[in-house]
Short mmCIF file of C-alpha atoms in Angstrom, two decimals:
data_model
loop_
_atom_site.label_atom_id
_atom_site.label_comp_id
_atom_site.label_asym_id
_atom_site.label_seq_id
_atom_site.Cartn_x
_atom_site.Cartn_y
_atom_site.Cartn_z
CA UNK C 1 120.82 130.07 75.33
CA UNK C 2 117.69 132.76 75.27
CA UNK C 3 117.93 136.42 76.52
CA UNK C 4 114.20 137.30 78.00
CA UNK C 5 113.27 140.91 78.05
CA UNK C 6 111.11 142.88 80.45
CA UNK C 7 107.41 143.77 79.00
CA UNK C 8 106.81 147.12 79.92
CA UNK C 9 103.98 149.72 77.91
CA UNK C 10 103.91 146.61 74.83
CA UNK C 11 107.43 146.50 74.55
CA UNK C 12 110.11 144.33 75.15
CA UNK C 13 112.76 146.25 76.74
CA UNK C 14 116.00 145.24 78.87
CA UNK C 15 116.43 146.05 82.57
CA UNK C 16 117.38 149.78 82.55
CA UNK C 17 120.90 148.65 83.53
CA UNK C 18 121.65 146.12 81.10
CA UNK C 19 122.09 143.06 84.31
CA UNK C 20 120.66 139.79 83.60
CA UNK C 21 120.29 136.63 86.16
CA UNK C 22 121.31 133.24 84.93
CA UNK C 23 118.38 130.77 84.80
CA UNK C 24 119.47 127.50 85.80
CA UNK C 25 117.79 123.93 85.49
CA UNK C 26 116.92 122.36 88.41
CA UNK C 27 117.07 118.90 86.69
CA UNK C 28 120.47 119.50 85.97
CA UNK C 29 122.19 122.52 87.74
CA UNK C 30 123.05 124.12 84.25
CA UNK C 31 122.63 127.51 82.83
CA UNK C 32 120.20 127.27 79.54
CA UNK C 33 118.41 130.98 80.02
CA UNK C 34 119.09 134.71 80.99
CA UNK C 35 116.31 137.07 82.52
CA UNK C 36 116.58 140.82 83.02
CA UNK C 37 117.48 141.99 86.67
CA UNK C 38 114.80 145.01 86.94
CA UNK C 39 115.73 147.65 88.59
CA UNK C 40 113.29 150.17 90.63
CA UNK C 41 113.90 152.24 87.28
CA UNK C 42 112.21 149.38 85.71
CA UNK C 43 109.38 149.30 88.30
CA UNK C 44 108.76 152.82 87.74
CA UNK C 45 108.45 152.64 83.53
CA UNK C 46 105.83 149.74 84.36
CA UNK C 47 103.74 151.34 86.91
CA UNK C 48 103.75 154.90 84.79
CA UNK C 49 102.67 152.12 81.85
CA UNK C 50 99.71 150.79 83.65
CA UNK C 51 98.95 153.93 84.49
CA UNK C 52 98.62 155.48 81.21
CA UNK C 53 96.41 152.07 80.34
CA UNK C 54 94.32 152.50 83.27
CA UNK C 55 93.11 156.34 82.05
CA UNK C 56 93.61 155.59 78.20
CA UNK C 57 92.88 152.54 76.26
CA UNK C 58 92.14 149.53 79.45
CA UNK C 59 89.52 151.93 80.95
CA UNK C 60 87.66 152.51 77.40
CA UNK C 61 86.82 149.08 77.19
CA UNK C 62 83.58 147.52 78.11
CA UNK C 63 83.26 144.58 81.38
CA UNK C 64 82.11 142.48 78.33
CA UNK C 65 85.54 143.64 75.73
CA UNK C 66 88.04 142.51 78.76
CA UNK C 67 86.16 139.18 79.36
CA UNK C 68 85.99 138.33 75.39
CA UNK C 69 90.26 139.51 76.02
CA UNK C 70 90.59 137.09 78.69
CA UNK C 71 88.94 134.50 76.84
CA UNK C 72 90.88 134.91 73.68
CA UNK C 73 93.88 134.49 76.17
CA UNK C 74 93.00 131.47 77.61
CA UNK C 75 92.15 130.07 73.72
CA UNK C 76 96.14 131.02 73.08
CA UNK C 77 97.45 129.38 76.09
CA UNK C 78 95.97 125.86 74.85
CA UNK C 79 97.08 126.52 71.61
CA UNK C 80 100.79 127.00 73.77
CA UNK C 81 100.05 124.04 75.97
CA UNK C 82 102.52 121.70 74.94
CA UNK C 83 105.48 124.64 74.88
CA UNK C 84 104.52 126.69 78.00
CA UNK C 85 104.74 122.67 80.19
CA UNK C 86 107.97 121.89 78.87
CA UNK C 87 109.15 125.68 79.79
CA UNK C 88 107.44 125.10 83.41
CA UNK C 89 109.25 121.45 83.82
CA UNK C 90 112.04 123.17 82.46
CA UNK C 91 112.39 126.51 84.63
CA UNK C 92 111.24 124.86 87.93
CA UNK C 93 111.45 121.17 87.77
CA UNK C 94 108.19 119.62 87.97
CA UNK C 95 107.19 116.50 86.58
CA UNK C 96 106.05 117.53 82.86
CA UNK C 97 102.23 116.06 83.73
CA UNK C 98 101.92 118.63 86.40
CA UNK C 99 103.11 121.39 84.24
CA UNK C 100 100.63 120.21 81.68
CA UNK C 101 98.23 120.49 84.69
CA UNK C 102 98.75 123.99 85.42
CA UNK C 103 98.64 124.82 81.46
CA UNK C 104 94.98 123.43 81.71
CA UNK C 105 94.21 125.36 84.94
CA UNK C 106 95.61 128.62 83.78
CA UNK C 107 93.56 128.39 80.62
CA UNK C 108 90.47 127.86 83.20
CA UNK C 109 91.40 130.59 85.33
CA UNK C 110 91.08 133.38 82.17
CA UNK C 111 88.34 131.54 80.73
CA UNK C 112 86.58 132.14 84.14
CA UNK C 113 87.00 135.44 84.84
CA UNK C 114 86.59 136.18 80.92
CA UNK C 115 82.79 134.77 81.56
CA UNK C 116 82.50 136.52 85.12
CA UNK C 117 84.03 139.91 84.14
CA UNK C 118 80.47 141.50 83.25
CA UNK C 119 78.58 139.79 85.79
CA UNK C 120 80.09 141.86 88.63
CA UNK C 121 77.17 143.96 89.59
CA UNK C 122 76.63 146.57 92.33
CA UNK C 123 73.88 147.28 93.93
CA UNK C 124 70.61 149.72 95.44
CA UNK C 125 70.55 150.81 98.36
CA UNK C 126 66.43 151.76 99.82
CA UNK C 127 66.95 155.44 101.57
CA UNK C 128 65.33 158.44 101.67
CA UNK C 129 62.42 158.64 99.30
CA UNK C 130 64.21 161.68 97.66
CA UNK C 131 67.41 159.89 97.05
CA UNK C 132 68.56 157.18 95.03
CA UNK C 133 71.32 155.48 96.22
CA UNK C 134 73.66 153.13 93.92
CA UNK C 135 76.65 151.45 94.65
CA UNK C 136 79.25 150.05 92.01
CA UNK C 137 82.09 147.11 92.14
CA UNK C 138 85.07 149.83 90.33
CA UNK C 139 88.65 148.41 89.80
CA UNK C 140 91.80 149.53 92.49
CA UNK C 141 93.36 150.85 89.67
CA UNK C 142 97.15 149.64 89.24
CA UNK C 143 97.98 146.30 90.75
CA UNK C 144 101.19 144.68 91.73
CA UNK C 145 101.54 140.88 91.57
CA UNK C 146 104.69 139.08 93.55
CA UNK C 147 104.05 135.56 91.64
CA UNK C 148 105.81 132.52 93.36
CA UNK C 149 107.88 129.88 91.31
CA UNK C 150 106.40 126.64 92.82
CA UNK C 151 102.46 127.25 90.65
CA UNK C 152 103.73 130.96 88.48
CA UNK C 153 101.01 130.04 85.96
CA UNK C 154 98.34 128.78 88.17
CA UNK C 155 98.54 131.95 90.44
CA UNK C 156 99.47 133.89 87.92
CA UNK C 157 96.08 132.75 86.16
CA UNK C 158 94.11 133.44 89.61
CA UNK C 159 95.28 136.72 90.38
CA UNK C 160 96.21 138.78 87.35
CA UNK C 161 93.35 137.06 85.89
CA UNK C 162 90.85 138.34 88.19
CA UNK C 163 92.40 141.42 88.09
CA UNK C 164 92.38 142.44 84.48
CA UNK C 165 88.76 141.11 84.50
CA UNK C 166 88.13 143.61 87.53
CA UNK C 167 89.22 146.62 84.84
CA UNK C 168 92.60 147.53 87.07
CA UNK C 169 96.06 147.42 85.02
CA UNK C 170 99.01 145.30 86.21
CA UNK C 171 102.49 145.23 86.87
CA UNK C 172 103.78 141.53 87.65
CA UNK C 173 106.76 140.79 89.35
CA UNK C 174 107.86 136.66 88.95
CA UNK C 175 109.76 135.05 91.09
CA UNK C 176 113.47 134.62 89.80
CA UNK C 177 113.33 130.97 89.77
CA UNK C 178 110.32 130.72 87.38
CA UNK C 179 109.70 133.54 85.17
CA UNK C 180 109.65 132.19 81.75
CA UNK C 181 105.97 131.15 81.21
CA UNK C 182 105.39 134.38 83.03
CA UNK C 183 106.80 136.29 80.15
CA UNK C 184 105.67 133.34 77.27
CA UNK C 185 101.66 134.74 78.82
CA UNK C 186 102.72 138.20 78.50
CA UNK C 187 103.69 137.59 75.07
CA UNK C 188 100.51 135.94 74.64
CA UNK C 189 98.25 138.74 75.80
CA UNK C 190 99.99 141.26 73.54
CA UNK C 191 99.27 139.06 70.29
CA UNK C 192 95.66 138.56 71.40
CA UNK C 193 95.29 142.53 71.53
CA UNK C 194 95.69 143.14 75.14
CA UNK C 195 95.77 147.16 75.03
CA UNK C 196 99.47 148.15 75.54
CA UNK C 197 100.45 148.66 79.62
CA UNK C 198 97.21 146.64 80.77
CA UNK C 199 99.80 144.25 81.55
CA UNK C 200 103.21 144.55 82.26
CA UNK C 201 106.02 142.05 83.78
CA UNK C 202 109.25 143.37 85.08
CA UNK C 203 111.94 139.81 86.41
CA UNK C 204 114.24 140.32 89.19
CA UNK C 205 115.38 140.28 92.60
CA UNK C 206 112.85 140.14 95.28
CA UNK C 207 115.09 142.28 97.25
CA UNK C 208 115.37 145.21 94.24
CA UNK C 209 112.65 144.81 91.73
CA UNK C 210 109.98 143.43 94.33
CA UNK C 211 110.62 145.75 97.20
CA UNK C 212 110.67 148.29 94.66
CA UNK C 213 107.26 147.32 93.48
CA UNK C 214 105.48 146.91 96.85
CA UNK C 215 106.89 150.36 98.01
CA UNK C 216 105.61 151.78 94.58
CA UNK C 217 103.15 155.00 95.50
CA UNK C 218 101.79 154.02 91.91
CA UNK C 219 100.33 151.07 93.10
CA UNK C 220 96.96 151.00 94.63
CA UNK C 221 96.88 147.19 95.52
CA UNK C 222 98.83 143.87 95.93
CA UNK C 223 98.54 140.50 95.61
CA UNK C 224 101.50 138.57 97.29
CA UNK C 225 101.96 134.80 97.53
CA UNK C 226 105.31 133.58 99.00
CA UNK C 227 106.95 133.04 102.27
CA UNK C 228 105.10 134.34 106.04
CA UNK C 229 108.62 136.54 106.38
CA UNK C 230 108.53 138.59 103.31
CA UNK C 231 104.82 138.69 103.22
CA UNK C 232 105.63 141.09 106.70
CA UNK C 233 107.78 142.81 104.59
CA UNK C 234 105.40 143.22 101.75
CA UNK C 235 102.12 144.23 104.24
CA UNK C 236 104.49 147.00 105.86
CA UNK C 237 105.44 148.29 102.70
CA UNK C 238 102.11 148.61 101.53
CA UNK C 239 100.85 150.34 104.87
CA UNK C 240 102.62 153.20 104.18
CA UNK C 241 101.10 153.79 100.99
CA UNK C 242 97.60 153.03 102.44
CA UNK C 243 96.81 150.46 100.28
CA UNK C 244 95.23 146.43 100.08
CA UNK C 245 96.99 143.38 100.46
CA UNK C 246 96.36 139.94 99.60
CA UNK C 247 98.41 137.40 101.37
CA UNK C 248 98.94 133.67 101.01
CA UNK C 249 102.01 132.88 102.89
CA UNK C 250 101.96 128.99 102.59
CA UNK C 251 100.19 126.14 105.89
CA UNK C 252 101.34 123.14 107.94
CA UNK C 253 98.17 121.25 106.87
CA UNK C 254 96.75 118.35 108.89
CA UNK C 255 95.33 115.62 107.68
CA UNK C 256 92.79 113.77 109.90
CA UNK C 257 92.29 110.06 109.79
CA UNK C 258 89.42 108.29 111.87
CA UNK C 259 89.29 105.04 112.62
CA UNK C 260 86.22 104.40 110.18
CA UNK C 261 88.00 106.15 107.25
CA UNK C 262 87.89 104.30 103.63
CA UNK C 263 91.72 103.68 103.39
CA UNK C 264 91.99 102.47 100.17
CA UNK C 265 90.62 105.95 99.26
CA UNK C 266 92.50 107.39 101.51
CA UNK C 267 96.01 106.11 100.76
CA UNK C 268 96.90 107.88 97.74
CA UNK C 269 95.88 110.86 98.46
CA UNK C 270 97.88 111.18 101.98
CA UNK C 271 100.75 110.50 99.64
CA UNK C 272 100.55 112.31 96.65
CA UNK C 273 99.57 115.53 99.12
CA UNK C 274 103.08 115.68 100.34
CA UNK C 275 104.68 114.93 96.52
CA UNK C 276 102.79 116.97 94.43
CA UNK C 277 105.73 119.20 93.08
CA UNK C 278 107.87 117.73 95.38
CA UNK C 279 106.14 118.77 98.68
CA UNK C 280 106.42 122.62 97.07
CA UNK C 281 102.96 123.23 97.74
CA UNK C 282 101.61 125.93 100.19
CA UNK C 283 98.81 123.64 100.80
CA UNK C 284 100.36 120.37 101.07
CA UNK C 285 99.32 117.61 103.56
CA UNK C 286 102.23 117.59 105.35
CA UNK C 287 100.77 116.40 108.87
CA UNK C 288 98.77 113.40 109.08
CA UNK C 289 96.76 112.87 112.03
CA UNK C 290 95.50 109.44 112.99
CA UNK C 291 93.37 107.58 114.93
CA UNK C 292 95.07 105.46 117.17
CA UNK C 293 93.54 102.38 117.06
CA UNK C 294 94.36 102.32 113.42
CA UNK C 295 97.97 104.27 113.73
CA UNK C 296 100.00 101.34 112.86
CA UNK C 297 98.35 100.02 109.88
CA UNK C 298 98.26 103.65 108.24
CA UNK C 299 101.78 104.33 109.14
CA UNK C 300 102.25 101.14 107.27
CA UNK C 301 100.59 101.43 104.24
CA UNK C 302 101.47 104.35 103.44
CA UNK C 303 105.59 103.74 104.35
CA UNK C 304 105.02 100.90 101.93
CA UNK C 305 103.88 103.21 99.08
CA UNK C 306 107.02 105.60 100.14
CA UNK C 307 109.30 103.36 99.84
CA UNK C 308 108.32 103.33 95.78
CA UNK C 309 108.66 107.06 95.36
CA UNK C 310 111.64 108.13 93.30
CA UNK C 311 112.49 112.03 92.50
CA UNK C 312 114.36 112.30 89.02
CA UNK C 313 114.33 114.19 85.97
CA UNK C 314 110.84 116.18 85.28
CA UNK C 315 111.18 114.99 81.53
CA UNK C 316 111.12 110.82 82.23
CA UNK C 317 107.57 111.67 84.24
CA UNK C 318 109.50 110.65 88.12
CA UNK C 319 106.81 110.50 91.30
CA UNK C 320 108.48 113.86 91.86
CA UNK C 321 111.29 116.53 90.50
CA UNK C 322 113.84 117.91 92.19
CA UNK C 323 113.77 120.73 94.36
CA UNK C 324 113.39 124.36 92.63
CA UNK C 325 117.21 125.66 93.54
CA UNK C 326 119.96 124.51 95.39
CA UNK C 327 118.65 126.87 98.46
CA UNK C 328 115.69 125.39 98.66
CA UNK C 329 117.06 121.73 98.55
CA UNK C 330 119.71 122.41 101.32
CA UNK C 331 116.59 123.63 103.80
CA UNK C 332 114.86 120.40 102.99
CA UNK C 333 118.12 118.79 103.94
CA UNK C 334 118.51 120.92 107.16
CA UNK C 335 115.13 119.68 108.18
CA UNK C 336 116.14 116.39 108.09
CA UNK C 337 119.30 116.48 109.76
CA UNK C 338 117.58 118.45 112.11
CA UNK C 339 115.00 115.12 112.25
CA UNK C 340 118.03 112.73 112.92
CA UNK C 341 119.43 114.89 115.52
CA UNK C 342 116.11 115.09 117.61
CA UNK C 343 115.85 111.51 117.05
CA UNK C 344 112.64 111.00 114.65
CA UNK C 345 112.03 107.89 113.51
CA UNK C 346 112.20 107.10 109.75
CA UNK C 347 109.21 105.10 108.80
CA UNK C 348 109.70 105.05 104.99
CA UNK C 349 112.13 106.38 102.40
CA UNK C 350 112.09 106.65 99.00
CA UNK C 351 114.90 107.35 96.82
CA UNK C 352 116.68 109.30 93.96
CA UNK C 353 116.23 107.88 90.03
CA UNK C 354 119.74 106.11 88.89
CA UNK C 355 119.27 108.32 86.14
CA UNK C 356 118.79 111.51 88.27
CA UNK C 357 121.97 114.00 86.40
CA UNK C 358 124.31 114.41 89.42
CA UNK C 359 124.14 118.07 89.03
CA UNK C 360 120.61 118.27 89.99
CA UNK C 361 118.43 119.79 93.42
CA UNK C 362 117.51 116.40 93.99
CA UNK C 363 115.86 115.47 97.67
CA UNK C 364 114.26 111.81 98.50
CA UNK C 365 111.08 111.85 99.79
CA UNK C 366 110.87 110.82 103.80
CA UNK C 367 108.43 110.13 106.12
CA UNK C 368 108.15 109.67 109.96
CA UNK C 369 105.98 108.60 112.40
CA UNK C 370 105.72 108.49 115.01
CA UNK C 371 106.44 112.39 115.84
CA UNK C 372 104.91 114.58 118.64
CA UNK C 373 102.92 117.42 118.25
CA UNK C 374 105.34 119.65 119.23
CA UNK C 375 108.70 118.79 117.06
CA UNK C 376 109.90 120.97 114.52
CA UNK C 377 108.77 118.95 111.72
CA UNK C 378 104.93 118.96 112.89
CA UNK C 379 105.06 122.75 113.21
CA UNK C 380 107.39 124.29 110.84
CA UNK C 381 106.79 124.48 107.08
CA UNK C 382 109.62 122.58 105.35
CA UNK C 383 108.24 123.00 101.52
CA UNK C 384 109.45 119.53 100.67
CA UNK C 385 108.49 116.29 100.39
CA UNK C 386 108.47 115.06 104.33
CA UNK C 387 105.68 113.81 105.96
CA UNK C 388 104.96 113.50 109.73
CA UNK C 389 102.33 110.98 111.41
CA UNK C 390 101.22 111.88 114.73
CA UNK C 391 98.33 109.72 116.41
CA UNK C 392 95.00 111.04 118.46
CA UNK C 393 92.41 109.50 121.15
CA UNK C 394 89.00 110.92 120.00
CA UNK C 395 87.63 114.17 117.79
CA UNK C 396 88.61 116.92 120.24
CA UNK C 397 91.82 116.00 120.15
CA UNK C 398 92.08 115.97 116.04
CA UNK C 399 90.52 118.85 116.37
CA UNK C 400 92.85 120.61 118.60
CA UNK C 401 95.95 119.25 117.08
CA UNK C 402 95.00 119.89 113.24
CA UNK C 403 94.47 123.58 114.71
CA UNK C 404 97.94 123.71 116.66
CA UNK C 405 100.22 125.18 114.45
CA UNK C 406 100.80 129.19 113.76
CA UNK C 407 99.38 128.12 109.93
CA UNK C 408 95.71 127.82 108.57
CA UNK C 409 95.41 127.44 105.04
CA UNK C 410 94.19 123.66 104.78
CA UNK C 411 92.88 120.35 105.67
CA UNK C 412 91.40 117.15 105.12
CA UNK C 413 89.41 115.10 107.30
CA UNK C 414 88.55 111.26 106.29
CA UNK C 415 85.78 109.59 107.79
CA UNK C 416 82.71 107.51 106.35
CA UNK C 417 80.57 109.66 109.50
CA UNK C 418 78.89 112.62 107.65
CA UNK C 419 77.93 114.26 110.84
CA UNK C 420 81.56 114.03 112.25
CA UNK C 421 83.17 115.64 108.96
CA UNK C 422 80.76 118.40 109.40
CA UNK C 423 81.33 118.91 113.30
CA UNK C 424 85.26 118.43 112.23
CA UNK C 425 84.97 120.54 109.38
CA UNK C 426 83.25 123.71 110.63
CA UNK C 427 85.95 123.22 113.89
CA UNK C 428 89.11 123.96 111.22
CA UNK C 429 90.31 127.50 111.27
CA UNK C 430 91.40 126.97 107.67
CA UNK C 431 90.58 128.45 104.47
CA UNK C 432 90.02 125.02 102.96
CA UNK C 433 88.39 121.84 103.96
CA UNK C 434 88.14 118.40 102.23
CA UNK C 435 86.19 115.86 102.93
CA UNK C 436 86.95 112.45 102.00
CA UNK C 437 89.61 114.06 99.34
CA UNK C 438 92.18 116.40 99.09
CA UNK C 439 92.48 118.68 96.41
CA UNK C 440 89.60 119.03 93.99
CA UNK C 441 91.96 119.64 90.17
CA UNK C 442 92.59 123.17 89.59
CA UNK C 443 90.13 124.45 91.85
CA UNK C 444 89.73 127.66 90.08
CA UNK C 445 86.04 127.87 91.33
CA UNK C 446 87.04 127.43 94.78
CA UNK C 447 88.06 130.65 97.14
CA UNK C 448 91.36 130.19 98.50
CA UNK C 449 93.13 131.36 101.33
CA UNK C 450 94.18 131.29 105.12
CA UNK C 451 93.93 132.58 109.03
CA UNK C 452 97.03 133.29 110.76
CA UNK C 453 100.53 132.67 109.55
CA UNK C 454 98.65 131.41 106.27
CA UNK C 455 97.61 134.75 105.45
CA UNK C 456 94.67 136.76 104.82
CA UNK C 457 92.10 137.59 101.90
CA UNK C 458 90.64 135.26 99.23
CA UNK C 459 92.09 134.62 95.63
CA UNK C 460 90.29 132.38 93.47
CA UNK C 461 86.50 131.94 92.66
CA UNK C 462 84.47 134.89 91.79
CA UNK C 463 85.73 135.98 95.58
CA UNK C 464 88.98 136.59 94.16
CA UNK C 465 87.60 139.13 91.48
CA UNK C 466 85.59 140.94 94.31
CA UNK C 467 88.68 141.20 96.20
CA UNK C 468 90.47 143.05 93.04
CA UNK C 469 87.84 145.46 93.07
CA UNK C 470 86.20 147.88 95.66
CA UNK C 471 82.90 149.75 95.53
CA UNK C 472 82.10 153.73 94.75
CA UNK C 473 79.01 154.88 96.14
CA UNK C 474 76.50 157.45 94.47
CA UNK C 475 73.67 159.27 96.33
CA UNK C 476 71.68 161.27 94.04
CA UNK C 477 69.59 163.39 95.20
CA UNK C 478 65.56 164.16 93.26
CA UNK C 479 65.46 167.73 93.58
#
């Protein structure tokens, strides 16, 4: 069994206290890791590290020196591709091709910003003949980072990516239930020659070592991904220190199926939108909206590809792992007593591997249709792998239903009409619409982000690097 350590100013280092959390496997229930339990003492040490690295050694380096960094990174996280997926599939319980996945996308993300870090340019202002008037994209200075454990090294990649490429220093804050490729990257970075306190990753308790990092006064923005309720939490925190936040708090995202949609393209992509790490996904389809003079057949189809799916052990490649915890797995199972008692029907059901260990978070996919608009399960994120079908007359009605929820992160329309998936499409108030697909790989390239209870502010893209950045204005006067 390992015993991680904190990186804090280049160093490994214990939490100040000595206490450790256990690090269980979801496949199995059993204890294989330890992890520090950081303390606000911890916090501190890493924001007064980033700190010195923000005046001293980060800030002396050239736009051009961070992205040639960044790019060495992502060169040393292939190199690590085959260890940092089993870690993944081993800390959180996704299928081992989807940890591969995210290896691939987190190499992309620093490989991205690497290339983009120099070509963040300001701009001139035309003003008063006698002044010239320049303004400059200049780093926050110390950023926190409140990584989830469903994607830790995809948003990991996005955010403190774009933020070392913006020239701020970081402290980065994992979720409990997935930290270990966290620290694997931070070990990474320091072998690459990442300047000592550019980057700096304290594990622990959302309720110690993340409050603790949010409240910092030593932090000048955040970047928080998790749950609508602690992302109020986070924001409030932050607001009394006067500083950003960046927000994506997770969606209830529709579907849309017309009647003229190409089905067979269709199919497995309503599936696999509700699967993909076992429905874990802030941005999974978990609403599908149909046309319907076609309801029936869709509800059909795709019950008849559910009733296939099996969730097992991330290791023998299963449609879908277990759940990340035992928490989250007993929501997932609230929901769906919750289902029975309102009296959903069950369309499909898949089921659990025979060779699932017993001691595993295990949850079998479900889907049901038909459900109204207004039941639990068609307005309430469940993170899990349950789908709901709900059918619609005409546009204005998918229109008005794929917007009815307190979420607005994604969508997907299907249609062969192009000018109806553009009326549809520009009618979303979503971060995120896909035509005729769902999902697009990694989408590194793509801005990402919600309205409402989704959140607000844009990771991802070169719009995620503007966002870790703001702008200093200079007005210099002739003479």
């Amino acid at each position: 069994m390992t015993l991680h350590k904190n990186l804090i100013g280049g160093r490994d280092v214990p939490a100040s206290d000595g206490a450790v959390l256990d690090v269980l496997s979801p496949a199995d229930g059993q204890l294989f890791a330890r992890i520090p339990s950081g303390t606000a003492e911890d916090i501190d040490a890493a924001v007064k590290a980033a700190r010195a690295a923000f005046e001293g050694a980060w800030s002396k380096l050239t736009a051009t020196e961070r992205g040639r960094l960044l790019i060495k990174l992502a060169a040393a996280v292939e190199a690590d591709a085959d260890h940092l997926a089993a870690l993944e599939s081993r800390d959180n319980g996704k299928p081992l091709r989807q940890s591969r996945a995210d290896v691939t996308a987190l190499a992309r993300y620093f490989e991205y910003y690497g290339t983009a870090a120099d070509k963040l340019h300001g701009e001139v202002i035309p003003y008063l003949n006698t002044h010239f008037i320049g303004v400059e994209r200049v780093p926050h200075g110390v950023t926190g980072h409140i990584i989830p454990w469903n994607y830790p090294m995809q948003i990991f990649g996005r955010s403190v990516g774009a933020a070392l490429a913006g020239g701020n220093a970081t402290v980065v804050k994992p979720a409990e239930d997935a930290s270990l490729t966290i620290l694997r990257i931070g070990a990474l970075a320091r072998e690459v020659g990442f300047p000592d306190g550019a980057l700096n990753i304290v594990t622990g308790l959302g309720r110690t070592a993340g409050a603790a990092l949010t409240a910092h006064p030593g932090i000048d923005f955040i970047s928080f991904t998790g749950s609508p309720e602690t992302g109020t939490m986070v924001q409030t925190a932050a607001a009394k220190n006067h500083v950003g936040v960046t927000l994506e708090l997770g969606g209830k995202s529709a579907q849309v199926v017309f009647d003229d949609a190409d089905l067979e393209r269709a199919l497995p992509s309503l599936v696999n939108a509700i699967i993909q790490n076992g429905g874990q996904t802030c941005s999974a389809g978990s609403r599908l909206l149909i046309q319907r003079g076609i309801f029936k057949d869709v509800v059909d189809a795709v019950a008849e590809r559910f009733r296939t799916l099996r969730a097992g052990h991330p290791e023998r490649e299963p449609d879908l792992g277990p759940m990340v915890n035992q928490a989250q797995q007993r929501r997932v199972e609230k929901y769906l007593e919750r289902a029975k008692n309102e009296g959903l029907t069950v369309a499909a059901a898949g089921g659990i591997a025979s060779d699932a260990p017993s001691g595993g978070y295990y949850v079998a996919p479900t889907f049901f249709a038909p459900v109204a608009h207004e039941s639990v399960l068609s307005q309430e994120e469940v993170f899990g792998p349950v789908l709901v079908a709900t059918p619609f007359d005409d546009e204005a009605e998918a229109i008005r239903l794929a917007n009815g929820t307190a979420y607005g992160l994604a969508a997907g329309v299907w249609t062969r009409d192009a000018m109806r998936s553009t009326r549809v499409g520009r009618a979303m108030r979503v971060g995120q619409v896909f035509v005729n697909c769902y999902g697009a790989g990694g989408g590194v390239e793509l801005p990402f982000g919600g309205f409402g209870r989704s959140g607000h502010g844009r990771e991802k893209g070169f719009e995620g690097l503007v966002e870790f950045t703001t702008t200093r204005t200079l007005v210099i006067a002739h003479g």
